[in-house]
CSV table of C-alpha atoms and ligand atoms in Angstrom, one decimal:
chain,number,residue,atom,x,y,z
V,1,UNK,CA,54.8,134.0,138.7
V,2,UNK,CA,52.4,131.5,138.3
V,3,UNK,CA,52.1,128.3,141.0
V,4,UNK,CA,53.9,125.7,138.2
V,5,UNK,CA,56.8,128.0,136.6
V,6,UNK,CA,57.9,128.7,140.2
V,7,UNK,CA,57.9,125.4,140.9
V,8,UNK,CA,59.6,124.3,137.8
V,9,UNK,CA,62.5,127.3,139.0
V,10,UNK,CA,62.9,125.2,142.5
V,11,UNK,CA,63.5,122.4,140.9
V,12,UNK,CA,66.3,124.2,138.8
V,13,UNK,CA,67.5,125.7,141.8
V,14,UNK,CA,68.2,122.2,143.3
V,15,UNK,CA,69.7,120.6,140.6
V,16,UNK,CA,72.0,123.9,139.8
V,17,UNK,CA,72.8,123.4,143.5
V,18,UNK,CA,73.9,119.6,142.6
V,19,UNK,CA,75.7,120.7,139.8
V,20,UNK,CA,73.3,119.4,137.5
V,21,UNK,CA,72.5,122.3,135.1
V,22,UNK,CA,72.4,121.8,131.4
V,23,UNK,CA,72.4,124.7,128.8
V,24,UNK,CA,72.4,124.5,125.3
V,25,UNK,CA,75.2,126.3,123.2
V,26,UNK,CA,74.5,127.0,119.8
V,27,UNK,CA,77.6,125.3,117.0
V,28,UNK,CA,77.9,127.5,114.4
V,29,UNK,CA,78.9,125.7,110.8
V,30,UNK,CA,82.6,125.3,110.3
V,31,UNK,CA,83.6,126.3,114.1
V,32,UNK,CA,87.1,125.7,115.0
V,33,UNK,CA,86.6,123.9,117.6
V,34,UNK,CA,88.2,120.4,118.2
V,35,UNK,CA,85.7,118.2,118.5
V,36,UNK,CA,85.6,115.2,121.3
V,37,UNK,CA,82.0,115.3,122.1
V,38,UNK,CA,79.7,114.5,119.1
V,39,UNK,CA,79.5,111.2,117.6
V,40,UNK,CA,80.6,111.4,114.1
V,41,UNK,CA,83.6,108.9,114.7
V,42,UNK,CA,84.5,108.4,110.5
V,43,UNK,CA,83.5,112.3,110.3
V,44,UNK,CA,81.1,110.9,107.2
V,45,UNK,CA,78.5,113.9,108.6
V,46,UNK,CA,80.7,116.4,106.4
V,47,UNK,CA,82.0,113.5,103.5
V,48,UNK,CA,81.7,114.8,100.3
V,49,UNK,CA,79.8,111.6,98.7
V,50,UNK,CA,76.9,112.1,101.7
V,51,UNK,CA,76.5,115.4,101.1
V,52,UNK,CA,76.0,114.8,97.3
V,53,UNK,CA,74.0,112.2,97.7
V,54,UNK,CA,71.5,114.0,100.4
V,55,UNK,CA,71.2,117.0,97.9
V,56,UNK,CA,70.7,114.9,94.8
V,57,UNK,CA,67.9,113.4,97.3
V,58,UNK,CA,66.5,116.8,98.7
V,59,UNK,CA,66.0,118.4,95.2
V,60,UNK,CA,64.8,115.6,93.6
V,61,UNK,CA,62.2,114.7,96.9
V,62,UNK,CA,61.6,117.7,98.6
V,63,UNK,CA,62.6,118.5,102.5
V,64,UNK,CA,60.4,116.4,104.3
V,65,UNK,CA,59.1,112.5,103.9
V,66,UNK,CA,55.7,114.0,103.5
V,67,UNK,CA,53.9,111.2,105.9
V,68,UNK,CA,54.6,108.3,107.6
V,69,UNK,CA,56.3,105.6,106.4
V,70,UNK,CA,53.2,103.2,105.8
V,71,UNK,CA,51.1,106.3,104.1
V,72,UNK,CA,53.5,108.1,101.6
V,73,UNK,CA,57.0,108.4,103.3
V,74,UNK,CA,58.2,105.2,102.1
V,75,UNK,CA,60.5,105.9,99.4
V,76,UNK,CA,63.1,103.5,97.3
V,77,UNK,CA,65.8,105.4,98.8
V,78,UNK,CA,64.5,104.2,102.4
V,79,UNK,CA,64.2,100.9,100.9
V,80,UNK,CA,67.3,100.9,99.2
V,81,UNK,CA,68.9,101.9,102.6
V,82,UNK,CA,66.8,99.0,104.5
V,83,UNK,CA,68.2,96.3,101.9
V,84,UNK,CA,72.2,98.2,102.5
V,85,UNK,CA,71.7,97.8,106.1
V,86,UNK,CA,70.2,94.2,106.2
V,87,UNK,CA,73.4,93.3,103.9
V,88,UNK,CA,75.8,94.8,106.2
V,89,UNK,CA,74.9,93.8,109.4
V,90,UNK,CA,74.5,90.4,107.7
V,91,UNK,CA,70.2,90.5,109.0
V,92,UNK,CA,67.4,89.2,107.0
V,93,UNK,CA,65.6,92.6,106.8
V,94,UNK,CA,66.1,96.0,108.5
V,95,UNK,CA,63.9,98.7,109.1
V,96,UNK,CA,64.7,102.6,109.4
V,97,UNK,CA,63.1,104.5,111.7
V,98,UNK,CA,63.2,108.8,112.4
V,99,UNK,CA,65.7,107.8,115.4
V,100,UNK,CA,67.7,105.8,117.0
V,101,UNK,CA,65.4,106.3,120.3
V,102,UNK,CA,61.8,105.3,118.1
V,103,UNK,CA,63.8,102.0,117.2
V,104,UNK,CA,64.5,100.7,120.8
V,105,UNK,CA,61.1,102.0,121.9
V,106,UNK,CA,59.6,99.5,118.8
V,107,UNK,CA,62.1,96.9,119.2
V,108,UNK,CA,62.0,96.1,122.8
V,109,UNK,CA,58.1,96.6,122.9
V,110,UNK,CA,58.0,94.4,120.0
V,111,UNK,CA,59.9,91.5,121.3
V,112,UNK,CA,57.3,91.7,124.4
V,113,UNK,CA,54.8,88.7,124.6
V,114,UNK,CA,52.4,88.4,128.0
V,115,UNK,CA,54.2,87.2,130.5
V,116,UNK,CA,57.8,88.5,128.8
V,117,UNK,CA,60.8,88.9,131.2
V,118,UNK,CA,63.6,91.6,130.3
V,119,UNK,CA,66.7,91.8,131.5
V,120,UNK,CA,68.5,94.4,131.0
V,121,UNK,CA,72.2,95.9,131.9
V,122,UNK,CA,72.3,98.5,134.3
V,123,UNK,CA,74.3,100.7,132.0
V,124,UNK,CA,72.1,100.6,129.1
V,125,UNK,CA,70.9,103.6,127.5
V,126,UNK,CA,67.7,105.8,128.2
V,127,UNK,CA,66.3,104.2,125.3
V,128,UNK,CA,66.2,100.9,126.3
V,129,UNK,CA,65.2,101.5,129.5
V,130,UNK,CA,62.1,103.6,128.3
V,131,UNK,CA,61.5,100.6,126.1
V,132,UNK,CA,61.4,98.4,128.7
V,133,UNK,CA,59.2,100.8,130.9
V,134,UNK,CA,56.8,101.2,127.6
V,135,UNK,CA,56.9,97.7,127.0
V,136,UNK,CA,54.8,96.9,130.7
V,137,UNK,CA,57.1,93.6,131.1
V,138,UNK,CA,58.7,92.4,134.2
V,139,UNK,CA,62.4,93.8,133.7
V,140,UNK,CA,65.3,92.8,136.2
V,141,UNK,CA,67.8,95.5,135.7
V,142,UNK,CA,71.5,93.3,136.3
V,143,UNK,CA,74.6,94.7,137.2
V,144,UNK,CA,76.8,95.7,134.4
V,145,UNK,CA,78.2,93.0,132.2
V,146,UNK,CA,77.6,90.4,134.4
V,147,UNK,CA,76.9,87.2,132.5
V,148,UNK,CA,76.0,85.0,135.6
V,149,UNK,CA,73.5,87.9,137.2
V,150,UNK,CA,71.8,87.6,133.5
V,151,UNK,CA,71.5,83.5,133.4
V,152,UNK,CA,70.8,83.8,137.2
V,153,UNK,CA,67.9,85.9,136.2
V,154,UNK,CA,66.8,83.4,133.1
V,155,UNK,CA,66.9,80.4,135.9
V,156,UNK,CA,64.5,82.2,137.4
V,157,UNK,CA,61.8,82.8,135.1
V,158,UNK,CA,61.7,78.8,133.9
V,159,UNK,CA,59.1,78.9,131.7
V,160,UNK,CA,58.9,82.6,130.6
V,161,UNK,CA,59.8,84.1,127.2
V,162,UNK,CA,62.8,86.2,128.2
V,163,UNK,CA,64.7,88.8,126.3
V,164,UNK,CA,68.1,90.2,126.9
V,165,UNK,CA,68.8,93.7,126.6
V,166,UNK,CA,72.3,95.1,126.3
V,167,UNK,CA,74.0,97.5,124.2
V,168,UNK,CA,77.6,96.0,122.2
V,169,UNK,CA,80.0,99.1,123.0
V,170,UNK,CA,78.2,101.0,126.4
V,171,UNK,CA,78.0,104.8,125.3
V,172,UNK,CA,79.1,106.2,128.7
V,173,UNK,CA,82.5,104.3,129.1
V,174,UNK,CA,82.8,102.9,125.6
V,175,UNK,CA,83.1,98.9,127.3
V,176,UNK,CA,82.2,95.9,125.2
V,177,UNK,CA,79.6,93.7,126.4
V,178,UNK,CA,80.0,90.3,126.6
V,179,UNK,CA,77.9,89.1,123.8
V,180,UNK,CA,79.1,85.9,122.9
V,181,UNK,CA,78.4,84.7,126.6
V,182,UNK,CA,75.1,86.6,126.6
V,183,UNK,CA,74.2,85.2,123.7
V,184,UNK,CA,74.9,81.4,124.8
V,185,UNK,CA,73.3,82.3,128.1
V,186,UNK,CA,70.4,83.7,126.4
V,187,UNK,CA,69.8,80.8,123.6
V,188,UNK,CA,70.6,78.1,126.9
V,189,UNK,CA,67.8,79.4,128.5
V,190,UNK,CA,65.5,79.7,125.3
V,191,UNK,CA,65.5,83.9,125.2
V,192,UNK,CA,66.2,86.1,122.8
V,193,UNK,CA,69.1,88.4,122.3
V,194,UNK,CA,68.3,92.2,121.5
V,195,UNK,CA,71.9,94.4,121.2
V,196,UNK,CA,71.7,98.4,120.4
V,197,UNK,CA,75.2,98.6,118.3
V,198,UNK,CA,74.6,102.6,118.7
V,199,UNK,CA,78.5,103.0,119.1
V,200,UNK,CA,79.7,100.6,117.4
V,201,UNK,CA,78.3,100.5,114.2
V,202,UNK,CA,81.3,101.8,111.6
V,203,UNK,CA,83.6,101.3,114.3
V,204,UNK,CA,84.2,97.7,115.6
V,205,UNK,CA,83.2,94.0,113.7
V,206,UNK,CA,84.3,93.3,110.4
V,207,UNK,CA,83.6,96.1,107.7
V,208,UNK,CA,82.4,98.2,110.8
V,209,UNK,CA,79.6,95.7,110.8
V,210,UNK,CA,79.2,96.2,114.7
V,211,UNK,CA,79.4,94.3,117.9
V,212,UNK,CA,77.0,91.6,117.4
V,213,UNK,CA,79.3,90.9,113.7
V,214,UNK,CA,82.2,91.7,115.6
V,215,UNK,CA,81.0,88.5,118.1
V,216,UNK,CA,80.1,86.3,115.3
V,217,UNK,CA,76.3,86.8,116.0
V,218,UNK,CA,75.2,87.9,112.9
V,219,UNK,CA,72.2,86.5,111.5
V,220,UNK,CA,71.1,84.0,114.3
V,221,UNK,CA,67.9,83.7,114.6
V,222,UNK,CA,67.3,84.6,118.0
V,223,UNK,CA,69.2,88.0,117.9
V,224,UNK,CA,68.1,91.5,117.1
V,225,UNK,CA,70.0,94.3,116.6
V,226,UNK,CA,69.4,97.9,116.9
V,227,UNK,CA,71.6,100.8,115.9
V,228,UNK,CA,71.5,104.7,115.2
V,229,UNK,CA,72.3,106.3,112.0
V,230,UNK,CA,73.3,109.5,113.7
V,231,UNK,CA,76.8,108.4,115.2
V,232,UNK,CA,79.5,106.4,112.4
V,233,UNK,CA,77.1,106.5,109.6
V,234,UNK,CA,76.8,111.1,110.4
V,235,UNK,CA,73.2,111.3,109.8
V,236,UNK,CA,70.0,110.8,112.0
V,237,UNK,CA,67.7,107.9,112.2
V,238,UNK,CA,67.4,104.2,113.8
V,239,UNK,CA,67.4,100.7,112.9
V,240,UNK,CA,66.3,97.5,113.5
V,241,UNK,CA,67.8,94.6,111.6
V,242,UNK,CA,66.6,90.8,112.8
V,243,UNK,CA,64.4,87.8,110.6
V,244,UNK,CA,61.6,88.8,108.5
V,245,UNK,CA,59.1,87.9,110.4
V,246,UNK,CA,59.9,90.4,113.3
V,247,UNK,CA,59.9,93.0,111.1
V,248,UNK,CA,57.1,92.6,109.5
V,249,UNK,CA,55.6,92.5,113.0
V,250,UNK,CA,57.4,96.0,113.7
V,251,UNK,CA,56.1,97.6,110.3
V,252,UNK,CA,52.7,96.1,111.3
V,253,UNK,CA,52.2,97.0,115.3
V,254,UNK,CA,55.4,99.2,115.7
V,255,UNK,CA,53.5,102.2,117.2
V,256,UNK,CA,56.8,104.7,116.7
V,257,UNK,CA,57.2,103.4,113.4
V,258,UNK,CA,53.9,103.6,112.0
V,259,UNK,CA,52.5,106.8,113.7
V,260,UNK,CA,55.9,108.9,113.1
V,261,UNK,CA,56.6,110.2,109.9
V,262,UNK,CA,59.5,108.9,107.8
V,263,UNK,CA,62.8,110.0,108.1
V,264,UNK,CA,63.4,113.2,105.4
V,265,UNK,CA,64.5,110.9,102.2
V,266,UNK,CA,67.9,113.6,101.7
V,267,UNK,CA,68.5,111.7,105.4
V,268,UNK,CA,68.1,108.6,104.3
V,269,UNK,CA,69.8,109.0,100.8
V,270,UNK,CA,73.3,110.4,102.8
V,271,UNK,CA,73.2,107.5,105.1
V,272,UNK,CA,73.5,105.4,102.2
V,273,UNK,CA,76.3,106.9,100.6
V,274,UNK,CA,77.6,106.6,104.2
V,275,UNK,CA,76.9,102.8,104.7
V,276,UNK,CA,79.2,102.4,101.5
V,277,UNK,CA,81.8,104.7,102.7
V,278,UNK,CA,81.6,102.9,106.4
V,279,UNK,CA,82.3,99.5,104.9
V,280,UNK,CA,85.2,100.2,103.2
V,281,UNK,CA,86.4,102.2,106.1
V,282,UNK,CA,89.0,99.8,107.7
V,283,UNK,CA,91.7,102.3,107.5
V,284,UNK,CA,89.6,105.0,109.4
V,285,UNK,CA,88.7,102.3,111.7
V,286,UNK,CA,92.5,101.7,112.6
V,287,UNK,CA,93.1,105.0,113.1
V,288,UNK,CA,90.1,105.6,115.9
V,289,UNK,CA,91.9,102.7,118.0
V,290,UNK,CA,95.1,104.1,117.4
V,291,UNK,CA,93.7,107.4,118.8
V,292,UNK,CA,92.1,105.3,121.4
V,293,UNK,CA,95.1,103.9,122.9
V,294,UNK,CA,96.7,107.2,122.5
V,295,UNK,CA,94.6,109.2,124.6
V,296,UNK,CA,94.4,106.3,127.5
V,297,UNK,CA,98.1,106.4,127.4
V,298,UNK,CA,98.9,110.1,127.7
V,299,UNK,CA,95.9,110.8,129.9
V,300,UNK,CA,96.9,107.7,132.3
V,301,UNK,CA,100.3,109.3,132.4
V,302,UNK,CA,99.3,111.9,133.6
V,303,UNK,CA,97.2,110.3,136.5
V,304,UNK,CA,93.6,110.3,135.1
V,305,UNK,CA,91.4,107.5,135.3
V,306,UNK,CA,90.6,106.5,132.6
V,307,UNK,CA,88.2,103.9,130.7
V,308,UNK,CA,89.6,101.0,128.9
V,309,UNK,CA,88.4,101.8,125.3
V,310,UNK,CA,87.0,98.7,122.9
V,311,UNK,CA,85.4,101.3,120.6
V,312,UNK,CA,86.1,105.1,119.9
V,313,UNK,CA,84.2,105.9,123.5
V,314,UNK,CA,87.1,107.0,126.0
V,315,UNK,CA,85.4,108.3,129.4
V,316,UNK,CA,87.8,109.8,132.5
V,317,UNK,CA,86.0,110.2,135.6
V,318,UNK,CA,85.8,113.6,137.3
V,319,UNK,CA,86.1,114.0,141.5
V,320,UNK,CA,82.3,115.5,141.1
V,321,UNK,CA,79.5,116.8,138.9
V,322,UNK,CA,80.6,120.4,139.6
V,323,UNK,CA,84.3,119.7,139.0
V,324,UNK,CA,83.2,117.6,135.5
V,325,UNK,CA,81.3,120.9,134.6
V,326,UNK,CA,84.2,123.1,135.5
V,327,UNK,CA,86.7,121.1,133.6
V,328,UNK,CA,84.7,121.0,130.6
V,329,UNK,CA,84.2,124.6,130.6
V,330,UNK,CA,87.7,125.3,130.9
V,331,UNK,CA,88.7,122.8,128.0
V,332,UNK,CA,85.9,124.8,125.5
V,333,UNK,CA,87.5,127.8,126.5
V,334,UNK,CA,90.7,126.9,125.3
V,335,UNK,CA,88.7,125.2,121.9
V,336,UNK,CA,87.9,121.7,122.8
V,337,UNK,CA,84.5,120.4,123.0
V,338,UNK,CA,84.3,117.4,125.5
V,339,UNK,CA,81.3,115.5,126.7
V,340,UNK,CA,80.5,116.0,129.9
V,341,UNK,CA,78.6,112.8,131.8
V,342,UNK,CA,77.2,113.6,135.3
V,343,UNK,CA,74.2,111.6,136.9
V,344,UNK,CA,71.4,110.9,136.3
V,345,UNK,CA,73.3,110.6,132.5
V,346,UNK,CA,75.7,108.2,134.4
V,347,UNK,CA,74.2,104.3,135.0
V,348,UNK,CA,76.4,104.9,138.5
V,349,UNK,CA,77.2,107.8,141.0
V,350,UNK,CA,80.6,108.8,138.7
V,351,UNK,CA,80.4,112.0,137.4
V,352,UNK,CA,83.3,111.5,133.9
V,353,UNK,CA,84.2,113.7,130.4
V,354,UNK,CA,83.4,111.6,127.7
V,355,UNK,CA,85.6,111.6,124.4
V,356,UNK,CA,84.4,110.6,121.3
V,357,UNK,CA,87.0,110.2,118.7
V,358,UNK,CA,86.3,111.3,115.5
V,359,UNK,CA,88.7,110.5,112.3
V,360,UNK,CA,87.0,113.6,110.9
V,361,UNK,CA,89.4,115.3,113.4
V,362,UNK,CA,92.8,116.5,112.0
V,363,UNK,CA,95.9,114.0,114.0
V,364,UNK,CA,97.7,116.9,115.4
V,365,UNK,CA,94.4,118.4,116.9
V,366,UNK,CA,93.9,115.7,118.3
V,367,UNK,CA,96.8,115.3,120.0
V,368,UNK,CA,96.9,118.7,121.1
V,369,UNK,CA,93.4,118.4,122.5
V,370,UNK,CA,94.8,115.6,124.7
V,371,UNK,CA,97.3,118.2,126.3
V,372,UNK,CA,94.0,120.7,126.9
V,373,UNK,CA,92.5,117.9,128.9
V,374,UNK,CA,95.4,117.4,131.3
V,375,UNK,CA,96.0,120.8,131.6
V,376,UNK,CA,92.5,121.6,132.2
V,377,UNK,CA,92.5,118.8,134.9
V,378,UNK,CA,90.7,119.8,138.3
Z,401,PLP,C1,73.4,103.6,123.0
Z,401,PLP,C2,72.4,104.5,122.3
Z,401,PLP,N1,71.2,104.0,121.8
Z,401,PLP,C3,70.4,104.8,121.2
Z,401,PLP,C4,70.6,106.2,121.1
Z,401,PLP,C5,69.5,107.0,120.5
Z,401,PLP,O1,69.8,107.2,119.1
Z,401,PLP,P1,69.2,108.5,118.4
Z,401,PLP,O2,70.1,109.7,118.8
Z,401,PLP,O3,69.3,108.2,116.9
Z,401,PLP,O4,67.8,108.7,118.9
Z,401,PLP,C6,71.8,106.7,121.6
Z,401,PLP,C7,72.2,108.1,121.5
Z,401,PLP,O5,71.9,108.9,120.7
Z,401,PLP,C8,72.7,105.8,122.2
Z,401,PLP,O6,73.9,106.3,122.6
């Protein structure tokens, strides 16, 4: 075998040893599996109004954007989407990007001016840490949720333009983050506020506006918001929603926006029909925290640790990374898919299955589900 694919196996070999292997397993449509691992929390992916709308979209534009957005992938249903968005999340402007990923890559990079410090939560995602790496700032990375480490930081860069990076609902243990006092923090200090309301988007804030709504941060002028449109809103794609101004600088320097090709138009047409469904979703909304406080409630009863849920984002640690593995396993054996966290995917050393509840799920499957995980318990 040649020099590198042997020592591409090694490295397998030691993280198998770890208990860090990851395999793909292909879904096939319609399975009967109970789903607690993917992210469609108002189960819009399969709503009968998105699909419409994405194949209205698909015969009427074709499968792909056919460029990128700034050559001829712009189309009026991306716009229309941009202006939905913007109105939701109560922002000047938004901007769609092919990912949730491309959009904290631009955002972060674009809030970046020389001599820019970041600081940034120790449990945020991958995304915003790449940004931050991409970006070449300074960062200080602060312990999680920790308002005084954050203006502790700010003291010490007097002087600097700062940002603060954070997501609203964290995706591994489905925690809040303290916005309002990041934000006064943030604006005391003269920085900027940038919040990825991945998970909470459709779930939490009024109308499933988000986090940074949910806070009472919408539209201030020194906060930016990203989001996905993969998770509550059951398509793919990013955001990033803020004043005018910075996105006009993202449509104009944003390298993942302007040398990626635009989302497919079918994408963008069923996240619209999904935005509409989201807002007037307050009755799905109830029913993810009733599921919420139902799972921590029967799995605490039965002696798991479990995660204090703000969203839809319920996490129950594991002794180990082998034992997460194993007790995942044995739940899709029995027909429930759960996500299984183990570092480096966890900010700390905990290995944890993560549920995401899903309204798209039928009551009593979820329930039932509940009663795989205890049994399943290492
Ligand atoms: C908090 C957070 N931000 C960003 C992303 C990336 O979004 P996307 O999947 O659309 O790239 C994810 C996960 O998908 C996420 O959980």
């Amino acid at each position: 075998m040649a020099d590198w694919l042997a020592a591409l196996d090694r490295r397998a070999e030691l993280r198998a040893k770890a208990g860090l292997t990851r395999t793909l397993r292909p879904r096939v449509a319609g399975d009967a599996v109970v789903d607690l691992a993917g992210n469609d929390y108002l189960g819009l992916a399969t709503h009968p109004e998105v699909t419409a709308a994405a194949a209205r979209a698909l015969s009427a534009y074709g499968l792909g954007a056919t460029g990128s957005r700034l050559v001829r992938g712009s189309t009026d249903v991306h716009h229309a989407l941009e202006d939905a968005l913007a109105d939701w999340l109560g922002a000047d402007r938004a901007l769609v990007f092919s990912s949730g990923y491309l959009a904290n890559l631009a955002a972060v990079r674009g809030l970046v001016r020389p001599r820019t410090l970041l600081v940034s939560d120790a449990h945020n995602h991958a995304s915003l840490i790449d940004g931050c790496r991409i970006s070449g700032a300074e960062t200080v990375v602060t312990p999680h949720a920790d308002v005084a480490a954050v203006a502790a930081a700010l003291a010490a860069a007097p002087g600097r333009p700062a940002v603060v990076v954070t997501e609203s609902v964290f995706s591994v243990d489905g925690d809040l983050a303290p916005l309002a006092e990041l934000h006064a923090v943030a604006r005391r200090h003269g920085a900027l506020l940038l919040v990825d309301d991945a998970h909470a988007l459709g779930v939490t804030g009024p109308a499933g506006a988000g986090g940074v709504a949910a806070a009472g941060l919408a539209g201030e002028p020194d906060v930016v918001i990203t989001a996905t449109l993969s998770k509550a809103l059951g398509g793919a794609g990013g955001v990033v929603a803020g004043p005018a101004e910075f996105v006009r600088h993202l449509v104009e320097t944003g390298r993942t926006f302007i040398f990626d090709t635009a989302p497919p138009p079918a994408v963008a047409a069923g996240v619209l029909a999904a935005v509409r469904l989201a807002r007037a979703g307050d009755a799905l909304r109830a029913e993810l925290a009733d599921r919420a406080a139902l799972a921590v409630r029967r799995l605490g009863a039965a002696g798991l640790a479990v995660s204090a849920p703000d969203a839809a984002v319920v996490s129950v640690t594991a002794p180990g990374p082998e034992a997460a593995t194993a007790w995942a396993a044995d739940c899709r054996d029995r027909g429930v898919a759960v996500g299984c966290f183990r570092p480096p995917s966890t900010p700390d050393s905990r290995s944890r299955l993560r549920l995401t509840i899903s309204a798209g799920v039928a009551r009593q499957d979820f329930e039932r589900a509940l009663d795989v995980i205890v049994e399943c318990a290492p």
